[in-house]
């Protein structure tokens, strides 16, 4: 079996490496991938994720069995529709179904119309009406750009001035690209977690839960990023809560999509908040999370590629979980990220010192004279798996602390929320 993975970051490295583990897989190709993947025997295809026509032509020429889409941009461009129309198997949602992520208004309408728990909201197209609404509303409020905004279009406004500035930035100043709508939401409180489901042709498989850390610095300070670290499974999500998410949120969402004429296929990533009233949807993404995927892949069996094949062939499919040992990973980022950042740092001291019980998933890396160098904001992720999260976190941090790379940084508190709890439990 030959597989094409679209994307070039740590998420795609984790997916491609996992697919390579199946005895039924001959070769995995990644477009564009990154040089850090070469050590796993993954072949790189020099095409960007938005070159939909070229990717299709390449997949046909190379006789790829199926394609897995990592990031959202090609989904929003309709890559799944294009591949399917040409008879190529591809795992992901159609352009219309990907609106669950590409339009917050579409997602909110679907949720509310179907009684699926989420924050109350209003949407607006013009500044004056939105301003009149927030002037009467109670704070805090969450203001969101409707369309894709590279993870930046969400402002939690504690007061009217912040809310008005956010509305003007989104609707009038085009600070988040050209946005035609804004969503104003009730602010929910509680711990967040991510829930991933694999869906195709009416079949659904759910993965263990994961938790991302989106802010750049310790104690959730600093700007929002793509994600600075993650762990799985999430201890506060017990079997009862997990089932509640399936039956009150994921299944009704998939049924609603089907009923609306947009049957879902691909990965459904439900971002949730555990509020005092139970779990509520914060957002949907129509693809795997980065960096959650780097963690989740270590929990799955070697036959993950076979699971995707079964789903794409509309066969009974199963997901093999390895023993449920927790996994945790910390992202090494370039100084300055998520704003303009340092580049060109030699990563070999860290790479060469990597012990067998740590795995490295590469993202923003380049190659120079046979060495890996830093080239992107999120450079790599160091991941370990073990019997308990405290011990796994110690393992990862010992490795990163002992092998410092100049002009890089990482958070020191990944998993902190649950780790400090388990430390307290051990003391008592
Ligand atoms: P989103 O891009 O919709 O995932 O939002 C980014 C982050 O903003 C989420 O991970 C939450 O931490 C926060 N957020 C979004 N919506 C809400 C909400 N209604 N209440 C509280 N926090 C929110
Ligand atoms: N980890 C957050 C995301 O992939 O959107």
Coordinates of C-alpha atoms and ligand atoms in Angstrom, one line a residue:
X1 CA 0.0 0.0 0.0
X2 CA 1.3 3.5 -0.9
X3 CA 0.0 6.5 1.1
X4 CA 0.3 10.2 0.6
X5 CA 0.2 12.5 3.6
X6 CA -0.4 16.2 2.9
X7 CA 1.3 18.7 5.1
X8 CA 4.8 19.4 6.5
X9 CA 4.6 19.8 10.2
X10 CA 4.9 17.7 13.4
X11 CA 1.3 16.4 13.0
X12 CA 2.1 15.0 9.5
X13 CA 5.4 13.6 10.8
X14 CA 3.6 11.7 13.5
X15 CA 0.9 10.4 11.0
X16 CA 3.5 9.4 8.3
X17 CA 5.6 7.6 10.9
X18 CA 2.6 5.8 12.2
X19 CA 1.5 4.7 8.8
X20 CA 5.0 3.4 8.1
X21 CA 4.6 1.0 11.0
X22 CA 1.9 -1.1 9.3
X23 CA 3.3 -4.3 7.7
X24 CA 0.8 -3.6 4.9
X25 CA 2.3 -0.2 4.0
X26 CA 5.1 -0.2 1.4
X27 CA 5.8 3.5 1.3
X28 CA 4.6 6.8 2.8
X29 CA 5.1 10.1 0.9
X30 CA 4.6 13.5 2.5
X31 CA 3.9 16.7 0.5
X32 CA 5.8 18.8 1.2
X33 CA 7.0 17.1 4.5
X34 CA 10.3 18.3 6.1
X35 CA 13.8 17.0 6.2
X36 CA 13.3 15.7 9.7
X37 CA 11.1 13.0 8.3
X38 CA 13.8 11.4 6.1
X39 CA 15.2 9.4 9.0
X40 CA 11.9 7.5 9.1
X41 CA 12.2 6.5 5.5
X42 CA 9.3 8.8 4.5
X43 CA 9.7 10.2 1.0
X44 CA 9.2 14.0 0.4
X45 CA 7.2 15.3 -2.5
X46 CA 8.1 18.9 -3.4
X47 CA 4.5 20.3 -3.6
X48 CA 2.8 22.8 -1.3
X49 CA -0.5 21.9 0.5
X50 CA -2.5 24.4 -1.6
X51 CA -1.3 23.0 -5.0
X52 CA -4.4 20.9 -5.3
X53 CA -4.2 20.1 -9.0
X54 CA -0.5 19.2 -8.9
X55 CA -1.1 17.0 -5.8
X56 CA -3.9 15.1 -7.6
X57 CA -1.8 14.7 -10.7
X58 CA 1.1 13.4 -8.6
X59 CA -1.1 11.0 -6.6
X60 CA -2.5 9.5 -9.9
X61 CA 1.0 9.2 -11.5
X62 CA 2.5 7.6 -8.4
X63 CA -0.5 5.2 -8.0
X64 CA -1.2 6.2 -4.4
X65 CA -3.7 4.0 -2.7
X66 CA -5.1 6.8 -0.5
X67 CA -4.3 10.3 0.7
X68 CA -4.6 11.7 4.2
X69 CA -5.0 15.5 4.6
X70 CA -3.2 17.0 7.6
X71 CA -3.9 20.7 7.6
X72 CA -7.1 22.7 7.0
X73 CA -6.1 24.9 4.0
X74 CA -6.4 22.2 1.3
X75 CA -9.7 21.1 2.8
X76 CA -11.1 24.6 2.6
X77 CA -9.9 24.7 -1.1
X78 CA -11.9 21.5 -1.8
X79 CA -9.1 19.0 -2.2
X80 CA -11.4 16.2 -1.1
X81 CA -14.0 17.0 -3.7
X82 CA -11.3 17.2 -6.4
X83 CA -9.7 13.9 -5.5
X84 CA -13.0 12.1 -5.2
X85 CA -14.2 13.4 -8.5
X86 CA -11.1 11.9 -10.1
X87 CA -11.7 8.6 -8.4
X88 CA -8.8 9.0 -5.9
X89 CA -9.4 7.8 -2.3
X90 CA -8.8 10.6 0.3
X91 CA -9.5 10.9 4.0
X92 CA -11.1 14.2 4.9
X93 CA -14.3 16.3 4.7
X94 CA -15.7 17.9 1.5
X95 CA -15.3 21.6 1.2
X96 CA -19.0 22.0 2.3
X97 CA -18.5 19.8 5.4
X98 CA -15.2 21.6 6.2
X99 CA -17.4 24.7 7.0
X100 CA -17.7 23.2 10.5
X101 CA -14.2 24.7 10.8
X102 CA -14.0 27.4 8.1
X103 CA -17.2 29.2 9.3
X104 CA -17.8 29.7 13.0
X105 CA -21.3 30.9 12.2
X106 CA -22.1 27.7 10.2
X107 CA -20.9 25.6 13.2
X108 CA -22.8 27.6 15.7
X109 CA -26.1 27.5 13.7
X110 CA -25.8 23.7 13.4
X111 CA -25.2 23.3 17.1
X112 CA -28.0 25.6 18.3
X113 CA -30.5 24.3 15.8
X114 CA -29.9 20.7 16.9
X115 CA -29.8 21.4 20.7
X116 CA -26.1 20.5 21.0
X117 CA -24.5 22.1 24.1
X118 CA -22.4 25.2 23.2
X119 CA -22.1 28.9 24.3
X120 CA -25.0 31.2 23.4
X121 CA -24.1 33.5 20.5
X122 CA -25.1 36.2 18.0
X123 CA -23.6 36.9 14.7
X124 CA -23.3 40.3 13.0
X125 CA -22.2 41.6 9.6
X126 CA -21.8 45.3 10.4
X127 CA -20.0 47.1 13.1
X128 CA -22.8 49.4 14.2
X129 CA -25.2 46.6 15.0
X130 CA -22.6 44.5 16.7
X131 CA -21.5 47.5 18.8
X132 CA -25.1 48.2 19.9
X133 CA -25.4 44.5 21.0
X134 CA -22.2 44.5 23.1
X135 CA -23.1 47.9 24.7
X136 CA -26.1 46.2 26.2
X137 CA -24.5 42.8 27.0
X138 CA -22.8 41.7 30.2
X139 CA -19.1 40.8 30.2
X140 CA -16.9 38.9 29.7
X141 CA -17.8 38.2 26.1
X142 CA -15.9 36.2 23.4
X143 CA -15.5 37.9 20.0
X144 CA -14.6 35.6 17.1
X145 CA -13.9 36.3 13.4
X146 CA -16.2 34.0 11.4
X147 CA -13.7 32.7 8.9
X148 CA -10.2 31.2 9.1
X149 CA -7.8 33.6 11.0
X150 CA -4.7 31.4 11.5
X151 CA -5.8 30.7 15.1
X152 CA -5.8 34.4 16.0
X153 CA -9.3 35.6 15.5
X154 CA -10.6 35.1 19.0
X155 CA -10.7 37.8 21.7
X156 CA -11.9 37.3 25.3
X157 CA -13.2 40.8 26.1
X158 CA -13.5 41.7 29.8
X159 CA -14.9 45.2 29.0
X160 CA -16.7 47.3 26.4
X161 CA -13.6 49.0 25.1
X162 CA -11.8 45.7 24.3
X163 CA -15.0 44.3 22.7
X164 CA -15.4 47.4 20.5
X165 CA -11.8 47.3 19.4
X166 CA -12.1 43.6 18.6
X167 CA -15.2 44.2 16.5
X168 CA -13.6 47.0 14.6
X169 CA -10.4 45.0 14.1
X170 CA -12.4 42.1 12.6
X171 CA -15.1 43.9 10.6
X172 CA -13.5 47.2 9.6
X173 CA -9.7 47.1 9.8
X174 CA -9.4 43.6 8.3
X175 CA -6.8 42.6 10.9
X176 CA -7.7 39.0 10.4
X177 CA -8.0 39.0 6.7
X178 CA -11.3 40.0 5.0
X179 CA -14.0 38.8 7.4
X180 CA -17.7 39.3 6.5
X181 CA -19.1 38.3 9.9
X182 CA -18.3 38.3 13.5
X183 CA -19.6 35.9 16.2
X184 CA -20.2 37.2 19.7
X185 CA -20.4 34.4 22.3
X186 CA -21.1 33.9 26.0
X187 CA -17.8 33.2 27.8
X188 CA -17.7 29.7 29.3
X189 CA -15.4 28.6 32.1
X190 CA -13.8 25.2 32.9
X191 CA -11.0 23.0 31.7
X192 CA -10.6 22.4 28.0
X193 CA -10.0 19.1 26.2
X194 CA -9.9 17.8 22.6
X195 CA -11.9 14.9 21.3
X196 CA -11.1 13.3 18.0
X197 CA -13.3 11.0 15.9
X198 CA -12.6 9.2 12.6
X199 CA -15.6 9.2 10.3
X200 CA -16.4 7.8 7.0
X201 CA -19.6 6.6 5.3
X202 CA -21.5 6.3 8.5
X203 CA -18.8 4.6 10.5
X204 CA -17.3 6.4 13.5
X205 CA -14.3 5.6 15.7
X206 CA -13.3 7.7 18.7
X207 CA -9.8 8.3 19.9
X208 CA -8.6 8.9 23.5
X209 CA -8.9 12.5 24.7
X210 CA -6.0 15.0 24.6
X211 CA -5.2 18.4 26.0
X212 CA -3.3 21.1 24.2
X213 CA -1.5 24.1 25.7
X214 CA -2.2 27.1 23.4
X215 CA -0.5 30.0 25.1
X216 CA 3.2 30.6 24.4
X217 CA 4.5 30.9 28.0
X218 CA 4.1 29.1 31.4
X219 CA 0.9 29.5 33.4
X220 CA -1.0 30.2 30.2
X221 CA 0.6 33.6 29.7
X222 CA 1.6 35.2 26.4
X223 CA 0.0 35.1 22.9
X224 CA -2.0 32.2 21.5
X225 CA 0.1 29.8 19.4
X226 CA -0.7 26.7 17.3
X227 CA 0.0 24.7 20.5
X228 CA 3.1 24.4 22.8
X229 CA 2.6 20.9 24.2
X230 CA 0.1 18.3 24.8
X231 CA -0.7 15.1 26.7
X232 CA -3.2 12.2 26.5
X233 CA -5.3 10.7 27.8
X234 CA -6.8 13.4 29.9
X235 CA -7.4 12.0 33.5
X236 CA -10.4 14.2 34.3
X237 CA -12.4 12.8 31.4
X238 CA -13.7 9.5 32.9
X239 CA -15.7 6.9 31.0
X240 CA -19.0 8.6 31.9
X241 CA -17.9 12.0 30.5
X242 CA -16.4 10.4 27.4
X243 CA -19.7 8.7 26.6
X244 CA -21.6 11.9 27.3
X245 CA -19.5 13.7 24.7
X246 CA -20.2 10.9 22.2
X247 CA -23.9 10.7 22.7
X248 CA -24.8 14.4 23.4
X249 CA -22.2 16.1 21.1
X250 CA -20.4 14.1 18.5
X251 CA -23.1 11.7 17.3
X252 CA -25.8 14.5 17.1
X253 CA -23.3 16.7 15.2
X254 CA -22.6 13.9 12.6
X255 CA -26.4 13.2 12.3
X256 CA -27.1 16.9 11.8
X257 CA -24.4 17.2 9.1
X258 CA -25.9 14.2 7.3
X259 CA -29.5 15.6 7.6
X260 CA -28.3 19.0 6.3
X261 CA -26.9 17.3 3.2
X262 CA -23.2 17.4 4.2
X263 CA -22.3 13.9 5.4
X264 CA -19.1 14.1 7.3
X265 CA -15.9 12.2 6.4
X266 CA -12.4 12.5 7.9
X267 CA -11.2 13.6 11.3
X268 CA -13.7 15.5 13.5
X269 CA -11.8 17.5 16.2
X270 CA -14.2 18.7 18.8
X271 CA -12.8 21.3 21.1
X272 CA -14.7 21.1 24.5
X273 CA -15.0 22.9 27.7
X274 CA -16.1 21.0 30.8
X275 CA -18.5 23.6 32.4
X276 CA -20.5 23.3 35.6
X277 CA -23.4 22.3 33.3
X278 CA -21.4 19.6 31.5
X279 CA -19.3 19.5 28.4
X280 CA -19.9 22.2 25.8
X281 CA -18.5 22.7 22.3
X282 CA -16.0 25.6 22.0
X283 CA -15.1 24.9 18.3
X284 CA -14.8 22.3 15.7
X285 CA -11.8 21.6 13.5
X286 CA -12.1 19.3 10.5
X287 CA -8.7 17.7 10.8
X288 CA -6.3 16.4 13.4
X289 CA -4.8 18.8 16.0
X290 CA -1.2 19.8 16.0
X291 CA 0.4 19.0 18.5
X292 CA -2.2 16.6 19.9
X293 CA -1.6 14.2 17.0
X294 CA 2.1 13.7 18.0
X295 CA 0.8 12.4 21.3
X296 CA -2.2 10.4 20.2
X297 CA -0.3 8.4 17.6
X298 CA 1.9 6.9 20.4
X299 CA -1.3 5.5 22.0
X300 CA -2.4 3.7 18.8
X301 CA -1.5 0.3 17.6
X302 CA 0.7 -0.3 14.5
X303 CA -2.3 -1.0 12.3
X304 CA -3.6 2.6 12.2
X305 CA -3.0 2.7 8.4
X306 CA -5.2 -0.4 8.1
X307 CA -8.0 1.3 10.1
X308 CA -8.0 4.2 7.6
X309 CA -8.0 1.8 4.7
X310 CA -11.0 -0.1 6.2
X311 CA -12.9 3.2 6.7
X312 CA -12.2 4.4 3.1
X313 CA -13.3 1.0 1.8
X314 CA -16.5 1.2 3.9
X315 CA -15.5 -2.0 5.6
X316 CA -16.0 -2.7 9.3
X317 CA -13.2 -0.8 10.9
X318 CA -11.4 -1.1 14.3
X319 CA -9.0 1.1 16.1
X320 CA -6.3 -0.7 18.1
X321 CA -5.2 1.1 21.3
X322 CA -1.9 0.1 22.8
X323 CA -2.1 -0.3 26.6
X324 CA -3.4 3.0 27.9
X325 CA -0.1 4.4 29.0
X326 CA 0.0 8.2 29.1
X327 CA 2.0 10.2 26.6
X328 CA 3.2 13.8 26.8
X329 CA 5.2 16.1 24.5
X330 CA 6.8 19.5 24.7
X331 CA 7.3 21.8 21.7
X332 CA 10.6 23.5 21.2
X333 CA 9.9 26.8 19.5
X334 CA 12.1 29.5 18.0
X335 CA 12.6 32.7 20.1
X336 CA 10.0 35.2 19.1
X337 CA 7.3 32.7 18.0
X338 CA 4.4 33.2 17.3
X339 CA 5.7 36.6 16.1
X340 CA 8.8 36.9 13.8
X341 CA 11.3 34.4 15.1
X342 CA 15.0 33.4 15.0
X343 CA 16.1 30.9 12.4
X344 CA 19.1 28.8 11.4
X345 CA 20.0 27.4 14.8
X346 CA 21.9 24.0 14.6
X347 CA 19.8 21.4 16.2
X348 CA 22.4 18.6 16.2
X349 CA 23.3 18.8 19.9
X350 CA 19.7 18.0 20.8
X351 CA 19.1 15.5 18.0
X352 CA 22.3 13.6 18.7
X353 CA 21.6 13.4 22.4
X354 CA 18.1 12.0 22.0
X355 CA 17.7 8.8 24.2
X356 CA 15.8 5.8 23.0
X357 CA 12.8 6.5 25.2
X358 CA 12.2 10.0 23.7
X359 CA 10.8 10.4 20.2
X360 CA 11.2 13.5 18.1
X361 CA 8.6 14.8 15.7
X362 CA 9.9 17.5 13.4
X363 CA 8.1 20.6 12.2
X364 CA 10.0 23.8 11.3
X365 CA 13.3 22.3 10.3
X366 CA 15.6 22.6 7.3
X367 CA 18.8 20.8 6.4
X368 CA 22.3 22.3 6.0
X369 CA 25.4 20.3 5.4
X370 CA 23.8 17.1 6.7
X371 CA 22.5 18.8 9.9
X372 CA 19.0 19.7 10.9
X373 CA 18.6 23.4 11.5
X374 CA 15.7 25.5 12.9
X375 CA 13.6 27.0 10.2
X376 CA 10.1 27.5 11.5
X377 CA 8.3 28.8 14.6
X378 CA 7.5 25.4 16.1
X379 CA 10.7 23.5 15.5
X380 CA 10.1 20.0 16.9
X381 CA 8.3 18.2 19.7
X382 CA 9.9 15.8 22.2
X383 CA 7.5 13.0 23.3
X384 CA 7.7 10.3 25.9
X385 CA 5.3 7.6 27.1
X386 CA 5.3 5.9 30.5
X387 CA 3.3 4.6 33.4
X388 CA 2.4 8.0 34.8
X389 CA 2.4 11.6 33.5
X390 CA 4.6 13.0 36.3
X391 CA 7.4 10.6 35.4
X392 CA 6.9 11.1 31.6
X393 CA 7.1 14.9 32.1
X394 CA 10.3 14.6 34.1
X395 CA 11.8 12.4 31.3
X396 CA 11.0 15.0 28.6
X397 CA 12.1 18.0 30.6
X398 CA 15.4 16.3 31.7
X399 CA 16.2 15.8 28.0
X400 CA 15.3 19.3 26.9
X401 CA 17.0 21.0 30.0
X402 CA 20.2 19.1 29.5
X403 CA 20.5 19.9 25.8
X404 CA 19.8 23.6 25.4
X405 CA 19.6 25.1 21.9
X406 CA 20.3 28.9 21.8
X407 CA 17.5 31.1 20.6
X408 CA 14.8 28.6 21.4
X409 CA 12.2 28.2 24.2
X410 CA 9.7 25.8 25.5
X411 CA 7.0 25.8 28.2
X412 CA 7.9 24.2 31.5
X413 CA 4.4 23.3 32.7
X414 CA 3.0 21.0 30.0
X415 CA 0.6 18.6 31.8
X416 CA 0.9 20.9 34.8
X417 CA -2.8 21.0 35.6
X418 CA -3.1 17.3 36.1
X419 CA 0.5 16.7 37.3
X420 CA 0.1 19.1 40.2
X421 CA -3.2 17.3 41.1
X422 CA -1.5 13.9 41.1
X423 CA 1.3 15.1 43.2
X424 CA -1.2 16.3 45.8
X425 CA -2.9 12.9 45.7
X426 CA 0.4 11.1 46.3
X427 CA 1.2 13.4 49.3
X428 CA -2.2 12.8 51.0
Ligands
LIG1 P1 -11.3 28.8 19.1 O1 -10.4 29.3 18.0 O2 -12.7 28.9 18.9 O3 -10.8 27.5 19.6 O4 -10.9 29.7 20.4 C1 -9.6 29.8 20.9 C2 -9.6 29.7 22.4 O5 -10.4 30.8 22.9 C3 -10.2 28.4 23.0 O6 -9.3 27.4 23.0 C4 -10.7 28.9 24.3 O7 -9.6 28.9 25.2 C5 -11.1 30.3 24.1 N1 -12.6 30.4 23.8 C6 -13.2 30.3 22.7 N2 -14.6 30.3 22.8 C7 -14.8 30.5 24.1 C8 -15.9 30.6 24.9 N3 -17.2 30.7 24.4 N4 -15.8 30.8 26.3 C9 -14.5 30.8 26.8 N5 -13.4 30.6 26.1 C10 -13.5 30.5 24.8
LIG2 N1 -3.8 22.2 18.6 C1 -4.7 23.1 18.1 C2 -5.0 22.9 16.6 O1 -4.5 22.1 16.0 O2 -5.9 23.7 16.1

